[in-house]
Amino acid sequence: MYNEPKFFLYAVGIFTCYFFFGILQERITRGKYGEGESEEKFTYTLALVFFQCIINYLYAKIMLKFVFKQGEDTTRNVYYASSSMTYLLAMITSNMALQWVNYPTQVVGKSCKPIPVMVLGFLFGRKSYPIQKLMFVLIIVIGVAMFMFKDSEAAKSTEPAGLGMGELMLIISLTMDGLTGAVQERMKSEHQTRSGHMMSNMNLWSVGYLAVALLLTGEIVDFAEFVAKYPYVLWEMLVFSIASAFGQFFIFLMVTEYGPLPCSIVTTTRKFFTVLASVLFFGNSLLNRQWVGTILVFTGLTLDSIYGKSSVKKPE
Ligand SMILES: Nc1ncnc2c1ncn2[C@@H]1O[C@H](COP(=O)(O)OP(=O)(O)O)[C@@H](O)[C@H]1O
């Protein structure tokens, strides 16, 4: 699978778009608005995701109309309704986790994603994997976590060791990622849902949920006041959402053609390569632990690409 040109193309698409996505996201959410006393931060997660989902939806619709004609969609609405809810909750809780844990901890936590995707895919997605696949995925995840883990940052954390709110948010987020994958697995096997349909419908449902949430929380009012003061933030949000739409397009191609598990392996590997590239780019050398992590990631990926192909249930 990994050596198929199409898989490689989708992976490169995800790597490239999410690279820009990350930069733009940081610019918006960590940027400083205003001067001195009146300096403010951007705290409008719901509004940002709302905007993002609208652009994702429009992009999917445009692609469906002009580029990829994907015919009739027979997918049950309950699948779209539930997977978009879990997809949103995964994004929101992983954002919320940042209030309690630092960014590196969040990334390490979320790099375990392939594990809940496998486990919940098995429990609720009617998908089973050979045991060796589970082993290879574990090797990759342990490698990524070892590579990313920052002893110094973790030691500095003000939170007591163990399960705090941040960890709880990450666990909820990972569970939601796993459930999203499980429902997508069902759409794929029962309805052969195509990428454009899945992307447009999941984002449309999400826009609906977010509209309600924006009204109920009153965030819409605060956000409108913020935009009135700093209108250029809308422009930044637009560029960010376009990067998101391009990236998500490849994500949905990957999910519908290869499945949520390979997709989560690619997105996890992407995070690893981003950090590896930045370490090397800035001329830093790898710590011993990071070398071991790197070797584990490459070993896991190689083994998975050679021996991890088959899924037990689904005839290819
Ligand atoms: N299976 C999926 N279905 C729909 N969207 C997904 C899926 N996997 C990832 N995405 C989208 O891609 C974004 C980035 O995913 P990822 O790189 O795994 O990071 P994280 O989940 O930690 O934010 C997610 O926020 C989500 O919008």
CSV table of N, CA and C in Angstrom, one decimal, residues 218-284:
chain,number,residue,atom,x,y,z
A,218,GLY,N,-22.9,32.0,23.2
A,218,GLY,CA,-22.7,33.4,23.0
A,218,GLY,C,-21.4,33.8,22.4
A,219,GLU,N,-20.6,32.8,22.0
A,219,GLU,CA,-19.3,33.1,21.4
A,219,GLU,C,-19.4,34.0,20.2
A,220,ILE,N,-20.5,33.8,19.5
A,220,ILE,CA,-20.7,34.6,18.2
A,220,ILE,C,-20.6,36.1,18.5
A,221,VAL,N,-21.2,36.5,19.6
A,221,VAL,CA,-21.2,38.0,19.9
A,221,VAL,C,-19.7,38.4,20.2
A,222,ASP,N,-19.0,37.7,21.1
A,222,ASP,CA,-17.6,38.1,21.4
A,222,ASP,C,-16.8,38.1,20.1
A,223,PHE,N,-17.0,37.1,19.3
A,223,PHE,CA,-16.2,37.0,18.1
A,223,PHE,C,-16.5,38.1,17.2
A,224,ALA,N,-17.8,38.5,17.0
A,224,ALA,CA,-18.1,39.6,16.2
A,224,ALA,C,-17.5,40.9,16.7
A,225,GLU,N,-17.4,41.1,18.0
A,225,GLU,CA,-16.7,42.3,18.5
A,225,GLU,C,-15.2,42.3,18.2
A,226,PHE,N,-14.7,41.1,18.3
A,226,PHE,CA,-13.2,40.9,18.0
A,226,PHE,C,-12.9,41.3,16.6
A,227,VAL,N,-13.8,40.8,15.7
A,227,VAL,CA,-13.6,41.0,14.2
A,227,VAL,C,-13.8,42.5,13.9
A,228,ALA,N,-14.7,43.1,14.6
A,228,ALA,CA,-14.9,44.6,14.4
A,228,ALA,C,-13.6,45.4,14.7
A,229,LYS,N,-12.9,44.9,15.7
A,229,LYS,CA,-11.7,45.6,16.1
A,229,LYS,C,-10.5,45.2,15.2
A,230,TYR,N,-10.4,43.9,14.9
A,230,TYR,CA,-9.3,43.4,14.1
A,230,TYR,C,-9.8,42.7,12.8
A,231,PRO,N,-10.3,43.5,11.9
A,231,PRO,CA,-11.0,42.8,10.7
A,231,PRO,C,-10.0,41.9,9.9
A,232,TYR,N,-8.7,42.2,10.0
A,232,TYR,CA,-7.8,41.4,9.2
A,232,TYR,C,-7.7,39.9,9.6
A,233,VAL,N,-8.2,39.7,10.8
A,233,VAL,CA,-8.2,38.3,11.3
A,233,VAL,C,-9.1,37.4,10.4
A,234,LEU,N,-10.1,38.0,9.8
A,234,LEU,CA,-11.0,37.2,8.8
A,234,LEU,C,-10.2,36.7,7.6
A,235,TRP,N,-9.3,37.6,7.2
A,235,TRP,CA,-8.4,37.2,6.1
A,235,TRP,C,-7.5,36.1,6.4
A,236,GLU,N,-6.9,36.2,7.6
A,236,GLU,CA,-6.0,35.1,8.1
A,236,GLU,C,-6.8,33.8,8.3
A,237,MET,N,-8.1,33.9,8.8
A,237,MET,CA,-8.9,32.7,8.9
A,237,MET,C,-9.2,32.1,7.6
A,238,LEU,N,-9.4,32.9,6.6
A,238,LEU,CA,-9.7,32.4,5.2
A,238,LEU,C,-8.6,31.6,4.7
A,239,VAL,N,-7.4,32.2,4.8
A,239,VAL,CA,-6.2,31.5,4.2
A,239,VAL,C,-6.0,30.2,5.0
A,240,PHE,N,-6.1,30.3,6.3
A,240,PHE,CA,-6.0,29.1,7.1
A,240,PHE,C,-7.0,28.0,6.7
A,241,SER,N,-8.3,28.4,6.5
A,241,SER,CA,-9.3,27.5,6.1
A,241,SER,C,-9.1,26.9,4.7
A,242,ILE,N,-8.5,27.6,3.9
A,242,ILE,CA,-8.2,27.1,2.5
A,242,ILE,C,-7.1,26.0,2.7
A,243,ALA,N,-6.1,26.3,3.5
A,243,ALA,CA,-5.1,25.2,3.7
A,243,ALA,C,-5.7,24.0,4.3
A,244,SER,N,-6.7,24.2,5.2
A,244,SER,CA,-7.4,23.1,5.9
A,244,SER,C,-8.2,22.3,4.8
A,245,ALA,N,-8.9,23.0,3.9
A,245,ALA,CA,-9.7,22.3,2.9
A,245,ALA,C,-8.8,21.5,2.0
A,246,PHE,N,-7.7,22.1,1.5
A,246,PHE,CA,-6.8,21.3,0.7
A,246,PHE,C,-6.3,20.0,1.4
A,247,GLY,N,-5.9,20.2,2.6
A,247,GLY,CA,-5.4,19.1,3.4
A,247,GLY,C,-6.4,18.1,3.7
A,248,GLN,N,-7.6,18.5,4.0
A,248,GLN,CA,-8.7,17.6,4.4
A,248,GLN,C,-9.1,16.8,3.1
A,249,PHE,N,-9.0,17.4,2.0
A,249,PHE,CA,-9.4,16.7,0.8
A,249,PHE,C,-8.5,15.4,0.6
A,250,PHE,N,-7.2,15.6,0.9
A,250,PHE,CA,-6.4,14.4,0.8
A,250,PHE,C,-6.7,13.4,1.9
A,251,ILE,N,-7.0,14.0,3.1
A,251,ILE,CA,-7.4,13.1,4.2
A,251,ILE,C,-8.6,12.2,3.9
A,252,PHE,N,-9.6,12.8,3.2
A,252,PHE,CA,-10.8,12.1,2.9
A,252,PHE,C,-10.5,11.1,1.8
A,253,LEU,N,-9.7,11.4,0.8
A,253,LEU,CA,-9.3,10.5,-0.2
A,253,LEU,C,-8.6,9.2,0.5
A,254,MET,N,-7.8,9.5,1.4
A,254,MET,CA,-7.1,8.5,2.1
A,254,MET,C,-8.0,7.6,2.9
A,255,VAL,N,-9.0,8.3,3.7
A,255,VAL,CA,-9.9,7.5,4.5
A,255,VAL,C,-10.8,6.6,3.6
A,256,THR,N,-11.3,7.2,2.5
A,256,THR,CA,-12.3,6.4,1.7
A,256,THR,C,-11.6,5.3,0.9
A,257,GLU,N,-10.4,5.6,0.5
A,257,GLU,CA,-9.7,4.6,-0.4
A,257,GLU,C,-8.9,3.6,0.4
A,258,TYR,N,-8.3,4.0,1.5
A,258,TYR,CA,-7.4,3.1,2.2
A,258,TYR,C,-7.9,2.8,3.6
A,259,GLY,N,-8.7,3.7,4.2
A,259,GLY,CA,-9.2,3.5,5.5
A,259,GLY,C,-8.7,4.5,6.5
A,260,PRO,N,-9.4,4.6,7.7
A,260,PRO,CA,-9.0,5.6,8.7
A,260,PRO,C,-7.7,5.2,9.4
A,261,LEU,N,-7.4,3.9,9.4
A,261,LEU,CA,-6.1,3.6,10.1
A,261,LEU,C,-4.9,4.0,9.3
A,262,PRO,N,-4.8,3.6,8.0
A,262,PRO,CA,-3.6,4.2,7.3
A,262,PRO,C,-3.6,5.7,7.3
A,263,CYS,N,-4.7,6.3,7.3
A,263,CYS,CA,-4.8,7.8,7.3
A,263,CYS,C,-4.1,8.3,8.6
A,264,SER,N,-4.5,7.7,9.8
A,264,SER,CA,-4.0,8.1,11.0
A,264,SER,C,-2.5,7.8,11.2
A,265,ILE,N,-2.0,6.7,10.5
A,265,ILE,CA,-0.6,6.5,10.5
A,265,ILE,C,0.1,7.6,9.8
A,266,VAL,N,-0.4,8.0,8.6
A,266,VAL,CA,0.2,9.1,7.9
A,266,VAL,C,0.2,10.4,8.7
A,267,THR,N,-0.9,10.7,9.3
A,267,THR,CA,-0.9,12.0,10.0
A,267,THR,C,0.0,12.0,11.2
A,268,THR,N,0.1,10.8,11.8
A,268,THR,CA,1.1,10.7,13.0
A,268,THR,C,2.5,10.8,12.5
A,269,THR,N,2.8,10.1,11.4
A,269,THR,CA,4.1,10.1,10.9
A,269,THR,C,4.5,11.6,10.4
A,270,ARG,N,3.5,12.3,9.9
A,270,ARG,CA,3.7,13.7,9.5
A,270,ARG,C,4.2,14.5,10.7
A,271,LYS,N,3.6,14.3,11.8
A,271,LYS,CA,4.1,15.1,13.0
A,271,LYS,C,5.5,14.8,13.3
A,272,PHE,N,5.8,13.5,13.3
A,272,PHE,CA,7.2,13.1,13.5
A,272,PHE,C,8.2,13.7,12.5
A,273,PHE,N,7.8,13.7,11.3
A,273,PHE,CA,8.8,14.2,10.2
A,273,PHE,C,8.9,15.7,10.4
A,274,THR,N,7.8,16.4,10.8
A,274,THR,CA,7.9,17.8,11.0
A,274,THR,C,9.0,18.2,12.0
A,275,VAL,N,8.9,17.4,13.2
A,275,VAL,CA,9.8,17.7,14.2
A,275,VAL,C,11.3,17.3,13.8
A,276,LEU,N,11.4,16.1,13.2
A,276,LEU,CA,12.7,15.6,12.8
A,276,LEU,C,13.3,16.7,11.8
A,277,ALA,N,12.5,17.1,10.8
A,277,ALA,CA,13.0,18.1,9.9
A,277,ALA,C,13.5,19.4,10.6
A,278,SER,N,12.7,19.8,11.6
A,278,SER,CA,13.1,21.1,12.2
A,278,SER,C,14.3,20.9,13.1
A,279,VAL,N,14.5,19.7,13.7
A,279,VAL,CA,15.7,19.5,14.5
A,279,VAL,C,16.9,19.5,13.5
A,280,LEU,N,16.8,18.8,12.4
A,280,LEU,CA,17.9,18.8,11.5
A,280,LEU,C,18.2,20.1,10.8
A,281,PHE,N,17.1,20.8,10.5
A,281,PHE,CA,17.2,22.1,9.8
A,281,PHE,C,17.9,23.1,10.6
A,282,PHE,N,17.6,23.1,11.9
A,282,PHE,CA,18.3,24.0,12.8
A,282,PHE,C,19.7,23.5,13.3
A,283,GLY,N,20.1,22.4,12.7
A,283,GLY,CA,21.5,22.0,13.0
A,283,GLY,C,21.6,21.3,14.3
A,284,ASN,N,20.5,21.0,15.0
A,284,ASN,CA,20.6,20.3,16.3
A,284,ASN,C,20.9,18.8,16.1
